CSV table of C-alpha atoms in Angstrom, one decimal:
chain,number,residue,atom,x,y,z
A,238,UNK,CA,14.9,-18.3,-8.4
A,239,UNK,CA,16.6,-15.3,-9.2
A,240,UNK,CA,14.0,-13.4,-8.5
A,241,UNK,CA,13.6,-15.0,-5.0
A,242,UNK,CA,17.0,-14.4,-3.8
A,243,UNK,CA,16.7,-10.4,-5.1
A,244,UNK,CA,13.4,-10.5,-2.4
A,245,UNK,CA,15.2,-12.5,0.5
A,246,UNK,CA,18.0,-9.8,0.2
A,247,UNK,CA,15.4,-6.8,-0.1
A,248,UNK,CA,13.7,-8.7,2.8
A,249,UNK,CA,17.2,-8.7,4.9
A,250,UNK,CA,17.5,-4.4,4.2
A,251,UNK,CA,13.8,-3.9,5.3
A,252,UNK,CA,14.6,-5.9,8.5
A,253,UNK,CA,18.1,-4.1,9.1
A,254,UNK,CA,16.6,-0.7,8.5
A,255,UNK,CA,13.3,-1.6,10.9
A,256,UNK,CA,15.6,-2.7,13.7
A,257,UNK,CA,17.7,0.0,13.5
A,258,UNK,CA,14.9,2.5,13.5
A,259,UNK,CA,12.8,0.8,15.7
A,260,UNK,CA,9.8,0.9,13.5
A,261,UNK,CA,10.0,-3.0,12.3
A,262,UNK,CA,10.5,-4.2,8.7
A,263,UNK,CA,7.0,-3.4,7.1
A,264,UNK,CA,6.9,0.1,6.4
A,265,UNK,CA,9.7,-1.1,4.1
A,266,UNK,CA,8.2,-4.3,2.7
A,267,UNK,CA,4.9,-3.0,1.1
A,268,UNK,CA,6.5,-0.8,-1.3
A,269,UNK,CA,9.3,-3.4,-2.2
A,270,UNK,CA,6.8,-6.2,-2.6
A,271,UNK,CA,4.5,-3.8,-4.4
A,272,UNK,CA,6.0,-1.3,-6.6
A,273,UNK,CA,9.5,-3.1,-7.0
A,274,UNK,CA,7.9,-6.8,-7.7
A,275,UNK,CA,4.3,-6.2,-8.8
A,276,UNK,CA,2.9,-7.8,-6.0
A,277,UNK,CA,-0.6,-7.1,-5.7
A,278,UNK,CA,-1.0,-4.7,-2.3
A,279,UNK,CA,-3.7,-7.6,-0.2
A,280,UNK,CA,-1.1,-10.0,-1.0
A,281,UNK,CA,2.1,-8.0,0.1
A,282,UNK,CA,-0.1,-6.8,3.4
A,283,UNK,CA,-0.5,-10.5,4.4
A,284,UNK,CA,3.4,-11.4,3.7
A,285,UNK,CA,4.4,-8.3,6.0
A,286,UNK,CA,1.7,-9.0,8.7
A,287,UNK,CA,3.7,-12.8,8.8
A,288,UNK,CA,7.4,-10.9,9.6
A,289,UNK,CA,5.7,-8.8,11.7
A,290,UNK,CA,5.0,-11.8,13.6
A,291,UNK,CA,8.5,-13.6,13.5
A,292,UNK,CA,10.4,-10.4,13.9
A,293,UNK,CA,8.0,-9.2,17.3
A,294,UNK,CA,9.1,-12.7,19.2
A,295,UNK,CA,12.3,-13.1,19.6
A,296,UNK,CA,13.0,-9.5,21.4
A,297,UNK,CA,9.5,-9.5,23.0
A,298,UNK,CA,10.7,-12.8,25.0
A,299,UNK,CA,13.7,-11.0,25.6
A,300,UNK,CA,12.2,-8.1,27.3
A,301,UNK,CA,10.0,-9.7,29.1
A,302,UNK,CA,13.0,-11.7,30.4
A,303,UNK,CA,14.7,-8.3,31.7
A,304,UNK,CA,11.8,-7.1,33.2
A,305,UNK,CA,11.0,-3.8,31.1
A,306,UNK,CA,7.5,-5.6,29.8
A,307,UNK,CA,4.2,-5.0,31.5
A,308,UNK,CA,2.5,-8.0,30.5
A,309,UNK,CA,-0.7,-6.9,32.0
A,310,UNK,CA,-0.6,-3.8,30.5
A,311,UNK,CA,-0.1,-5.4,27.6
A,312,UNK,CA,-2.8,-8.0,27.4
A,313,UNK,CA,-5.3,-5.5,28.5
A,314,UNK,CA,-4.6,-2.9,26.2
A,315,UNK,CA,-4.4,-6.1,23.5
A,316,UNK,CA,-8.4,-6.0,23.8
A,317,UNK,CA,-8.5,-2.9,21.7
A,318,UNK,CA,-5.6,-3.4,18.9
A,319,UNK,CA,-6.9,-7.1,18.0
A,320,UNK,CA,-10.2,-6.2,17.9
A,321,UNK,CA,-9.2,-3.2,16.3
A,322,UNK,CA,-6.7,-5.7,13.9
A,323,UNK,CA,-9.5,-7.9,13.2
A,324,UNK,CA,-11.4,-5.5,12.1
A,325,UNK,CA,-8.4,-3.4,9.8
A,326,UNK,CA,-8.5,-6.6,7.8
A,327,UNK,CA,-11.9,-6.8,7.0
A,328,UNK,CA,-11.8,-3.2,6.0
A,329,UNK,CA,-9.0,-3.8,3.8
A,330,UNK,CA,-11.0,-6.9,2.0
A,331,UNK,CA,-13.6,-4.0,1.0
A,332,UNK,CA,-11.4,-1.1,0.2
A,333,UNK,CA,-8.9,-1.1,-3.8
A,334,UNK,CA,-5.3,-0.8,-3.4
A,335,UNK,CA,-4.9,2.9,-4.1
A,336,UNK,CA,-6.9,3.9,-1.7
A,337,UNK,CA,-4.4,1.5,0.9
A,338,UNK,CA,-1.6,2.8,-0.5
A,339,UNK,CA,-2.5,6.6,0.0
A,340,UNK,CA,-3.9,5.3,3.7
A,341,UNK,CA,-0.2,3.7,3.9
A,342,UNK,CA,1.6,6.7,2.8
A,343,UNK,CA,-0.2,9.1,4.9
A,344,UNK,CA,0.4,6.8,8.5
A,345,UNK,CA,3.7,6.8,7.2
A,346,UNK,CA,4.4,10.3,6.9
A,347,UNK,CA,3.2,10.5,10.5
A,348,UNK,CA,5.4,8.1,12.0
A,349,UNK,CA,8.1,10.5,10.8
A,350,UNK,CA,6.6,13.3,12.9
A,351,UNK,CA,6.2,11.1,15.5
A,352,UNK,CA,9.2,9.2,15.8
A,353,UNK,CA,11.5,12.5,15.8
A,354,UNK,CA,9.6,14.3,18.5
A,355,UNK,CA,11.2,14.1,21.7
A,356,UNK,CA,9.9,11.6,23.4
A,357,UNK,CA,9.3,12.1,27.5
A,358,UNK,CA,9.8,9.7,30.0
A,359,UNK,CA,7.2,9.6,33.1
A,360,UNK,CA,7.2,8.0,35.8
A,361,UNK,CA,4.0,8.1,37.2
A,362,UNK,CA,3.0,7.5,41.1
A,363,UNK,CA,-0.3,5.0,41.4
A,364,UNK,CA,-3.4,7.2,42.6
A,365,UNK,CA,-5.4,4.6,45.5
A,366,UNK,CA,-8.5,4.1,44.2
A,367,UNK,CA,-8.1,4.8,40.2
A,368,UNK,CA,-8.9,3.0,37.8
A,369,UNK,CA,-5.3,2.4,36.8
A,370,UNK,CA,-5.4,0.8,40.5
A,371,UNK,CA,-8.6,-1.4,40.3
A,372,UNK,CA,-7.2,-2.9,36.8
A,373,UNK,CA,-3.8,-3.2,38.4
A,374,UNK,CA,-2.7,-1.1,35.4
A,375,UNK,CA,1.1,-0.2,37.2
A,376,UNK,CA,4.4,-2.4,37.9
A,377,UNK,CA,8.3,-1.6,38.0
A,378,UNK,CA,11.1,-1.7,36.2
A,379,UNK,CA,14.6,-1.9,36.6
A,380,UNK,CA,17.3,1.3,35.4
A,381,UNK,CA,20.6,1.1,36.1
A,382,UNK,CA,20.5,-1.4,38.6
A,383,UNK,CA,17.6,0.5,40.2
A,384,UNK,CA,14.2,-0.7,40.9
A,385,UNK,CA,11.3,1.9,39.6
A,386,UNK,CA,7.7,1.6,40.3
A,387,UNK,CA,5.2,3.5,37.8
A,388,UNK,CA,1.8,3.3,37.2
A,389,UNK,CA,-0.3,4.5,33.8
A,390,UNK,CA,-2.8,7.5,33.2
A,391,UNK,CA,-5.7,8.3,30.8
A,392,UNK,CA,-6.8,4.5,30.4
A,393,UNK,CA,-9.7,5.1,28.6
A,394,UNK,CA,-8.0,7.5,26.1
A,395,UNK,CA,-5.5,5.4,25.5
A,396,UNK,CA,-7.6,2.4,25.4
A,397,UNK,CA,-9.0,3.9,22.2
A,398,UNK,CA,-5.8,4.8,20.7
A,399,UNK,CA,-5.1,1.6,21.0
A,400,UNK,CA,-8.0,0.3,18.8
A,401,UNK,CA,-6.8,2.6,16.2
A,402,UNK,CA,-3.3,1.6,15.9
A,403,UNK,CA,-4.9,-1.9,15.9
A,404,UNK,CA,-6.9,-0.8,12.9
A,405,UNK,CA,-3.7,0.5,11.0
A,406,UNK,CA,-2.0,-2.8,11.8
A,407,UNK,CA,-4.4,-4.8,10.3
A,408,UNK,CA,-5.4,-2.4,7.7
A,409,UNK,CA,-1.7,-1.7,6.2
A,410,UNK,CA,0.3,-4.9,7.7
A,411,UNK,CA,2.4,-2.9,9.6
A,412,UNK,CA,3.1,-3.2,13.3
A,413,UNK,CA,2.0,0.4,14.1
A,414,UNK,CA,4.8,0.5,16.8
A,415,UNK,CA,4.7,4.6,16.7
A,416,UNK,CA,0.6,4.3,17.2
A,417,UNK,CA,1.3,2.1,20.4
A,418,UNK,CA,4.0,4.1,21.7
A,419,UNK,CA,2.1,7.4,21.4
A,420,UNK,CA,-0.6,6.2,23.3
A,421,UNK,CA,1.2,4.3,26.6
A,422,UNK,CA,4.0,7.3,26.3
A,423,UNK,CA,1.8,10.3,25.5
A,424,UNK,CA,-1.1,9.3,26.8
A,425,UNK,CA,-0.8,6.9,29.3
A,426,UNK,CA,2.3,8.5,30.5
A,427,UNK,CA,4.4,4.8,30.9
A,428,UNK,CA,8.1,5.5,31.4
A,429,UNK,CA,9.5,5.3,27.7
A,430,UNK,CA,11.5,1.7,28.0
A,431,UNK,CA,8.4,0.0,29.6
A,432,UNK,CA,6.1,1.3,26.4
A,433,UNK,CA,8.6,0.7,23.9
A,434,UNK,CA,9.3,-3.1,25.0
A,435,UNK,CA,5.2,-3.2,25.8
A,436,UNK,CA,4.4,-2.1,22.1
A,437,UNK,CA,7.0,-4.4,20.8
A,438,UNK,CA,5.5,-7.4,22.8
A,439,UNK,CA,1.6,-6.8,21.2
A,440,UNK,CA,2.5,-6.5,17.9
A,441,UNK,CA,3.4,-10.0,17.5
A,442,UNK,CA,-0.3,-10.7,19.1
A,443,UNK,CA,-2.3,-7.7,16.9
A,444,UNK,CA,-0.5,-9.1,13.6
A,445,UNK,CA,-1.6,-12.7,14.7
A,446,UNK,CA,-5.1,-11.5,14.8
A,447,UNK,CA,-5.5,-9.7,11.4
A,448,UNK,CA,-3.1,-12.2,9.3
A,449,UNK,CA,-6.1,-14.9,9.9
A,450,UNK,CA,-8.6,-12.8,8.0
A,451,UNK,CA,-5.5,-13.2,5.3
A,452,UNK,CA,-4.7,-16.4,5.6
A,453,UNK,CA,-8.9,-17.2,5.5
A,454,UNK,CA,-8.8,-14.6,2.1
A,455,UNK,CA,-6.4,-16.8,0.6
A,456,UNK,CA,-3.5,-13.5,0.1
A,457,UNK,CA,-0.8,-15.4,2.7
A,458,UNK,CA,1.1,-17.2,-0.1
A,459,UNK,CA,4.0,-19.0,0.7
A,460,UNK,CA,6.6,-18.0,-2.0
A,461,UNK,CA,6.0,-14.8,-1.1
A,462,UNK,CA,5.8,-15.4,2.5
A,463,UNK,CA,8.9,-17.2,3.5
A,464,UNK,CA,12.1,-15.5,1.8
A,465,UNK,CA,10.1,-12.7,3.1
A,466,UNK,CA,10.0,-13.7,6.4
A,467,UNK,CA,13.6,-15.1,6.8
A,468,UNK,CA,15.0,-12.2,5.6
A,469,UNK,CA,13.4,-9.8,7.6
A,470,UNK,CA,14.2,-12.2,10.7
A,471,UNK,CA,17.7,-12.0,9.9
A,472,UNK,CA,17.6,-8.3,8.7
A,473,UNK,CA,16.7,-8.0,12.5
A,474,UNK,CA,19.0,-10.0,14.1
A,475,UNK,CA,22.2,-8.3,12.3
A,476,UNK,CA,20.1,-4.6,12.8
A,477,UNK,CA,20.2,-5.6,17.1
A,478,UNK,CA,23.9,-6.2,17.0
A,479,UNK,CA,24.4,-3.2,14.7
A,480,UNK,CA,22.6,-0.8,17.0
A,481,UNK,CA,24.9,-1.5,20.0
A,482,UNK,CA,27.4,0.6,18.4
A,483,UNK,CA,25.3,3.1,16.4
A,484,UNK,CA,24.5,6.5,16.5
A,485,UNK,CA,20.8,7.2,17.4
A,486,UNK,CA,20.9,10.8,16.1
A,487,UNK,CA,22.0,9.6,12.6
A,488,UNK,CA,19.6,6.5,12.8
A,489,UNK,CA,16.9,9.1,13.2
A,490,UNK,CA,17.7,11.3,9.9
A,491,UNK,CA,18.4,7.7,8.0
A,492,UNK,CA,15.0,6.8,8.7
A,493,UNK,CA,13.1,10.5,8.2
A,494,UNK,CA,14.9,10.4,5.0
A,495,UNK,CA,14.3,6.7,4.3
A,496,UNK,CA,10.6,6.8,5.6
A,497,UNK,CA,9.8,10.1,3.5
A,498,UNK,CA,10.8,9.1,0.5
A,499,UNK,CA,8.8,5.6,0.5
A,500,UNK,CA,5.6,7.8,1.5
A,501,UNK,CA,5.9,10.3,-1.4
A,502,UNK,CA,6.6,7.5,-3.4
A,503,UNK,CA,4.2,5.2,-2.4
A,504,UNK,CA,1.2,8.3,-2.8
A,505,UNK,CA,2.2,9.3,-5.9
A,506,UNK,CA,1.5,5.7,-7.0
A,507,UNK,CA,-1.8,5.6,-5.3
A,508,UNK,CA,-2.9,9.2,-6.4
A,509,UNK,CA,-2.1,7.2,-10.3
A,510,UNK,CA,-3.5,4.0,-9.5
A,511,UNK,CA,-0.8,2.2,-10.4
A,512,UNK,CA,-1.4,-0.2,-7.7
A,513,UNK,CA,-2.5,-4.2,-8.4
């Protein structure tokens, strides 16, 4: 019992410091399930893939509802990061827990670099007779009570990026938020809210997709699953209100410093196979 409170309340920090950061609760979850309960790495993958899920929801509904989510855009590029998901999974069914864990570390270190890079905002005009037109691949979004109309780049490119981050989803358990954000914002050039609220509206649907090769596997177990879950739920809920009156410059070091650490840590402990 005791032992299942000290995870609901590790679960409850994971989802505070993924809301907060933006990154969602699982980069935090692996290594608590794994190196601070002995919880073999399939099985702590398939528990974070399931607060993934719950965490996604609530504030993809709630985005949508404002208007900032391209749901076409969305479901499209969803082509590439289930298939992607689906196959992550079956990957990680074939590959020993070290080798996840230095995978995990590595993605990890890059979402650092990522995430503190200055992040541009386009705004793109829609070219008659693109692809991005043919696919309908372009919409608006309000800004300060202003209605803005935008329309993506570099499908195809992006496309693919897509497939990868799906791959790292289903692969680690994560949501792969920075994967998806690199490739509408980098490459796709989306104005920043619209592939922020976007990425936050697949993950939900990728995690879906790879946590049914888990559950199939038998590593979705239950105990594990649901303080897990509830405390990353409300770790989320609390982080949402907290970031209203935060500072996002110190957010960013908390999580560079936060992030980092977990990555050395966690491939130190894959480099000494250490891992279950």
């Amino acid at each position: 019992m005791s032992e299942i409170l000290i995870l609901f309340f590790g679960a409850v920090s994971a989802g505070l410091l993924g809301s907060l950061t933006g990154l969602g609760g699982g980069v935090v979850i692996i290594p608590l399930l794994t190196l601070g309960f002995g919880v073999p790495m399939h099985y702590a993958i398939g528990a974070s893939l399931i607060s993934v899920i719950g965490t996604s929801s609530g504030a993809a509904a709630a985005f949508v509802k404002e208007g900032f989510t391209n749901v076409r855009i969305g479901m499209f590029l969803e082509i590439a990061t289930t298939t992607g998901a689906i196959g992550g999974a079956l990957i990680s069914g074939m590959l020993n827990a070290n080798t996840i864990g230095i995978i995990f570390a590595s993605i990890l270190i890059l979402t650092v670099i990522l995430n503190l890079r200055k992040k541009p905002d386009h705004q793109e005009p829609l070219i008659e007779g693109s692809l991005e037109h043919k696919l309908q691949l372009y919409g608006t979004f309000p800004d300060k009570g202003v209605i803005k109309s935008y329309a993506a780049r570099n499908t195809i490119s992006g496309f693919f990026m897509m497939a990868f981050a799906g791959v790292m989803s289903g692969l680690l358990g994560i949501g792969s938020g920075a994967l998806k954000v690199l490739a509408m914002d980098n490459l796709m050039k989306l104005p920043f809210k619209v592939s922020t609220t976007t990425s936050n509206f697949m993950i939900g649907v990728t995690a879906v997709a790879s946590s049914l090769i888990y559950f199939q596997r038998g590593e979705i177990i239950p105990v594990i699953v649901a303080p897990v879950l509830i405390g990353v739920v409300l770790g989320s809920y609390i982080g949402s209100k907290t970031l209203m009156v935060s500072q996002t410059k110190k957010l960013k070091i908390v999580f560079a410093v936060v992030v980092s650490i977990l990555s050395i840590y966690m491939m130190y402990n894959g480099l000494n196979h250490n891992f279950k």
